[in-house]
Short mmCIF file of C-alpha atoms in Angstrom, two decimals:
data_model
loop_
_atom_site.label_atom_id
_atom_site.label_comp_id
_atom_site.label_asym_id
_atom_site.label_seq_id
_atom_site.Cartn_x
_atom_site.Cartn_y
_atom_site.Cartn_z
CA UNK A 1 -2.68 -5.29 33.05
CA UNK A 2 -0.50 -5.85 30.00
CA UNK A 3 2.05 -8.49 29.87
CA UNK A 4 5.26 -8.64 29.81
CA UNK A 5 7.58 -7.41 26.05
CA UNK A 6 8.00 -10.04 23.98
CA UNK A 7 11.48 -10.67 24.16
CA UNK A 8 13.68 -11.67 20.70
CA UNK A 9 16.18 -14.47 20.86
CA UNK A 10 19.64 -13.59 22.07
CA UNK A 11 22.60 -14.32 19.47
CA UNK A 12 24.61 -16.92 20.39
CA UNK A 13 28.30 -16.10 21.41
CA UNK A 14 30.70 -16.62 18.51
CA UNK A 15 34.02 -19.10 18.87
CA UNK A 16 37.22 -17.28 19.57
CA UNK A 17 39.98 -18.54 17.23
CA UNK A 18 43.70 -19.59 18.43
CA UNK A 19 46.36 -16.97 18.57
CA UNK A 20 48.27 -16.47 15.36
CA UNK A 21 51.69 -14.62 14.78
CA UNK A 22 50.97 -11.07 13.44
CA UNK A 23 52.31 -11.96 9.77
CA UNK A 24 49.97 -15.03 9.67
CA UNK A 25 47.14 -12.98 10.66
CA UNK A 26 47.94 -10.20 8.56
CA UNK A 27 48.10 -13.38 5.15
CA UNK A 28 44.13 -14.60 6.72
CA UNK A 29 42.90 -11.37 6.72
CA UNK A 30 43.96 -10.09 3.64
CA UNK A 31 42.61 -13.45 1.12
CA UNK A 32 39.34 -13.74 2.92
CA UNK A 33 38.32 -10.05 3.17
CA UNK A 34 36.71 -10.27 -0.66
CA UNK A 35 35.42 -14.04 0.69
CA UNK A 36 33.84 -12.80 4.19
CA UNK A 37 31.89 -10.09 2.53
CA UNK A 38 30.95 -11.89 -0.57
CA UNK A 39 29.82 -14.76 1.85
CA UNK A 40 27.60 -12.75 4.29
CA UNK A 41 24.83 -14.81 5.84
CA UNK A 42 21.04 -13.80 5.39
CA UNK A 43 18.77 -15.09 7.73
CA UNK A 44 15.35 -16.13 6.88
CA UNK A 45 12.45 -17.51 8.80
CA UNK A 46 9.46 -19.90 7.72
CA UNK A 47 6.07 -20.06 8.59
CA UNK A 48 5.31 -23.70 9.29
CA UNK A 49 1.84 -23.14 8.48
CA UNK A 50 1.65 -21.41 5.43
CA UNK A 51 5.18 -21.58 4.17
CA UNK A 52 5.94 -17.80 3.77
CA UNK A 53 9.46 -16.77 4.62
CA UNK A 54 10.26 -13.41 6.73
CA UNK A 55 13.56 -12.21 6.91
CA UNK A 56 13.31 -11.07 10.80
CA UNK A 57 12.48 -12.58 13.78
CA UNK A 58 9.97 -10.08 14.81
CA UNK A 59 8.43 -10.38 12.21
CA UNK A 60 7.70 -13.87 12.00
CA UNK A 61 6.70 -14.10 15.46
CA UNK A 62 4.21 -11.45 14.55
CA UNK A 63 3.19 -13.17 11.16
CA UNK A 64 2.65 -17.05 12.79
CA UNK A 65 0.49 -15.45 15.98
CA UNK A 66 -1.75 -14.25 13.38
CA UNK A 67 -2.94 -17.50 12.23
CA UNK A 68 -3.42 -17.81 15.41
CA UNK A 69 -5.90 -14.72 15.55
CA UNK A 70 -3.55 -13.13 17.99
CA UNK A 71 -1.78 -10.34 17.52
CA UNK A 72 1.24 -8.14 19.31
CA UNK A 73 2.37 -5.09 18.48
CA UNK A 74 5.96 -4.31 16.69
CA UNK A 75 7.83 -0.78 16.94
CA UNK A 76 8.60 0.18 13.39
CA UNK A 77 11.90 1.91 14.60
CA UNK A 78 13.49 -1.19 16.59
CA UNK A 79 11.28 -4.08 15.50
CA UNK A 80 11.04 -5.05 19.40
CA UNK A 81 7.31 -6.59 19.90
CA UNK A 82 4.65 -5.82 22.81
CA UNK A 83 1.60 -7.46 23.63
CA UNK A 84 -0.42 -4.29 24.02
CA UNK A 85 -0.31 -1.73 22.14
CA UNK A 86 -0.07 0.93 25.26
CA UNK A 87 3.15 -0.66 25.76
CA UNK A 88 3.96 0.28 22.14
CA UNK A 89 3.07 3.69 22.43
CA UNK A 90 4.70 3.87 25.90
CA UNK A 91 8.12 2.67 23.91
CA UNK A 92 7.59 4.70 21.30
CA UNK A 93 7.38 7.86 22.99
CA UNK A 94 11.25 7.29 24.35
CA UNK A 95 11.77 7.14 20.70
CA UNK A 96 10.07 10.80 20.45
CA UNK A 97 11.94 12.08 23.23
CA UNK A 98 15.28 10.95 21.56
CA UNK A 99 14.17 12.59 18.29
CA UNK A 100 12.91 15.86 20.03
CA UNK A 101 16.29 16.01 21.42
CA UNK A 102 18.47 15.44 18.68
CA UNK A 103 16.09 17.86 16.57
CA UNK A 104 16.75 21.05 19.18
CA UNK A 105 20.21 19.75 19.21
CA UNK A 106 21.26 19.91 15.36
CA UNK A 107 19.17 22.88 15.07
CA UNK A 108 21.47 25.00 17.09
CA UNK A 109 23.98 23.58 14.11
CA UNK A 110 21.54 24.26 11.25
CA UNK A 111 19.86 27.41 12.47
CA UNK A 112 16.34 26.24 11.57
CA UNK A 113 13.70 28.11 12.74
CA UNK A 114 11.73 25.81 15.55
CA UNK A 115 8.51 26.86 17.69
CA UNK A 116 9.29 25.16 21.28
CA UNK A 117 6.10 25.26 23.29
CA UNK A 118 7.73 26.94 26.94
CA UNK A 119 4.97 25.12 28.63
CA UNK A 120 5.28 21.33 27.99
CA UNK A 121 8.45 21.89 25.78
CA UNK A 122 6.67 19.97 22.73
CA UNK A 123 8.38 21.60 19.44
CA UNK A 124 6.78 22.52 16.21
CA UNK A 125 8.05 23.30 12.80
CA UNK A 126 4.89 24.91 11.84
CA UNK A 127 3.74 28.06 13.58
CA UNK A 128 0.54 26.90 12.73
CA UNK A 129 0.63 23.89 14.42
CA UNK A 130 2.49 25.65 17.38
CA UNK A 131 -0.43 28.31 18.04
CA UNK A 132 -2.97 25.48 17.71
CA UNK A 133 -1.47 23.66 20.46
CA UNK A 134 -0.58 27.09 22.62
CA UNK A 135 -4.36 27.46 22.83
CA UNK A 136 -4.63 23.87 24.74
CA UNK A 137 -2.81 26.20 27.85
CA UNK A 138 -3.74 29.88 26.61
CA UNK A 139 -7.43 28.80 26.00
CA UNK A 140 -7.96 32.26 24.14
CA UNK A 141 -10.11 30.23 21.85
CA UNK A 142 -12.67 28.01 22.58
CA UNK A 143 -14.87 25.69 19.99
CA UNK A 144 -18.44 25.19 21.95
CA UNK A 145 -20.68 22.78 20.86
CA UNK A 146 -24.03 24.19 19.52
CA UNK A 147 -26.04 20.76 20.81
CA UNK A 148 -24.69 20.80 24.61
CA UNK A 149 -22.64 23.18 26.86
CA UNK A 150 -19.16 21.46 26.88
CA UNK A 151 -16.39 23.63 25.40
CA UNK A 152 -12.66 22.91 23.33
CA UNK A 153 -9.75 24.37 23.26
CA UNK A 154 -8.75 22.66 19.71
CA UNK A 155 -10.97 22.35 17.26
CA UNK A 156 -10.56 18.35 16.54
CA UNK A 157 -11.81 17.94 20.10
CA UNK A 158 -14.54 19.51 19.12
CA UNK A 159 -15.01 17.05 15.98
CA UNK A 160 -14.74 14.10 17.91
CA UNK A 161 -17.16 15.42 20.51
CA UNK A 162 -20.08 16.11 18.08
CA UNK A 163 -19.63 12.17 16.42
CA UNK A 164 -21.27 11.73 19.91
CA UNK A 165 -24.23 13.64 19.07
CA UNK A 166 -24.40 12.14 15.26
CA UNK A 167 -24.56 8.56 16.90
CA UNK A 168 -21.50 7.55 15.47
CA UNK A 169 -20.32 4.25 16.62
CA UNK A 170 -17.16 2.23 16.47
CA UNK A 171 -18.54 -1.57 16.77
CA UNK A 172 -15.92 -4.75 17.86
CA UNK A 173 -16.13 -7.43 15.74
CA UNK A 174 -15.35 -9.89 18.16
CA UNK A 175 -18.17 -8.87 20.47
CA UNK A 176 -21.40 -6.61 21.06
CA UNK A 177 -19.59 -3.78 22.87
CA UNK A 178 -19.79 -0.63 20.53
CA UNK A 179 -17.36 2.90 20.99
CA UNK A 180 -17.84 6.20 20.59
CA UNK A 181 -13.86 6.96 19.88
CA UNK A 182 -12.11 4.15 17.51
CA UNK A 183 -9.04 5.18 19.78
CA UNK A 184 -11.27 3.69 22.99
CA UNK A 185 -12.32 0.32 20.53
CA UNK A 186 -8.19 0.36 19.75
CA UNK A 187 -7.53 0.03 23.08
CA UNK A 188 -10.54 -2.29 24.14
CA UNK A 189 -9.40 -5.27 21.03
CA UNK A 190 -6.38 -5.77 23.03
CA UNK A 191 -9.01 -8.18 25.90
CA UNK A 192 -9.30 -10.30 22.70
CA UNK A 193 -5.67 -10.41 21.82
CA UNK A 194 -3.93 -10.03 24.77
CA UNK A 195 -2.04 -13.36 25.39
CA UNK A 196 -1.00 -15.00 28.24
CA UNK A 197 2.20 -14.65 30.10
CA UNK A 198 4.65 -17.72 29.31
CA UNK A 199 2.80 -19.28 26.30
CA UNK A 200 4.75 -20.90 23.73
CA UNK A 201 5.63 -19.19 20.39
CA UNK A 202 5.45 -20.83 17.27
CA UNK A 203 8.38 -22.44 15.97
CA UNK A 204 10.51 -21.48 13.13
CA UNK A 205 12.27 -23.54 10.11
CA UNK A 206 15.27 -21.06 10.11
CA UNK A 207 17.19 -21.06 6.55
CA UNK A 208 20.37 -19.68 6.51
CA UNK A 209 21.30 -18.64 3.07
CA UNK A 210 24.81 -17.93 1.74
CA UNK A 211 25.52 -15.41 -0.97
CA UNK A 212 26.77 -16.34 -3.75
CA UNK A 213 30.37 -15.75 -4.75
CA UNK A 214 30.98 -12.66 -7.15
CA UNK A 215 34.10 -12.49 -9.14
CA UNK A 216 35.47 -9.71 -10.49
#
């Protein structure tokens, strides 16, 4: 079973300053606007170990584990981190669904022409893509395999079926175990770097940088 998401830091709350009088306020606001954004801060992390600075937390938790030979899995979208990578593609799919939606939603703006499956509801831009997938319910074409009896409805089924029969093999390099689908040796590297509930990430030398002033 895979653990629990690795969870980021939360920001720590930011003082509240004293009442001022609306003019006073209005005097603060207006000299340091140019300062405030001329002064933004840039966070960077650094790798104890090696001394190589990322600027995200995410990323430097992912970075350190792997001197660790450990790895966890980021989403590219939100930078939040997983242990396993079914967890990733688990998130990832809510990322789909949001995307699917706003797609059908701005094309009833746009007018674009859009092949919704009426089956599953997946959408295509491509009718060629679109009839390919139709066939996975319509199956009014099948791909057989010349070497056994087992039949496809798409033809990269098919593909990966026959590596079977060529003795391809998708070996783990951390043990004996081979694969006949890299998706299935994908999945089985996670036993290796699957960590444990509770353990103790590596520690950061934050640097908090200050851009310089620019005057105009």
């Amino acid at each position: 079973m895979c653990a629990d998401v690795v969870k980021e830091p939360q920001p720590q709350p930011q003082p509240q300053s004293q009442p001022h009088s609306n003019s006073r306020m209005e005097e603060e606001d207006s000299s340091m606007k140019v300062e405030d954004d001329s002064m933004a801060e840039v966070r960077k992390f650094e790798c104890e170990e090696c001394g190589e600075i990322l600027n995200s937390r995410s990323k430097f938790i992912q970075h350190s584990l792997s001197h660790r030979g450990v790895s966890v899995f980021c989403c590219q979208n939100c930078e939040q981190l997983f242990y396993c990578e079914k967890q990733l593609e688990q998130h990832i799919s809510l990322h789909m669904k949001q995307d699917r939606d706003l797609t059908r939603h701005t094309n009833i703006h746009t007018q674009a022409k859009i092949h919704v499956c009426e089956e599953c509801g997946r959408t295509f831009t491509h009718r060629s893509s679109f009839k390919q997938h139709m066939n996975i319910h319509t199956r009014a074409e099948q791909f057989s395999c010349d070497e056994c009896d087992k039949v496809f409805y798409q033809k990269a089924s098919l593909v990966k079926h026959k590596n079977i029969h060529a003795g391809i093999k998708y070996a783990c390099d951390e043990c004996d175990k081979h694969f006949n689908e890299k998706s299935h040796l994908k999945r089985h590297k996670n036993v290796h770097t699957r960590t444990l509930k509770g353990e103790n990430w590596p520690r950061a030398t934050e640097r908090v940088k200050q851009k310089a002033h620019i005057g105009f």
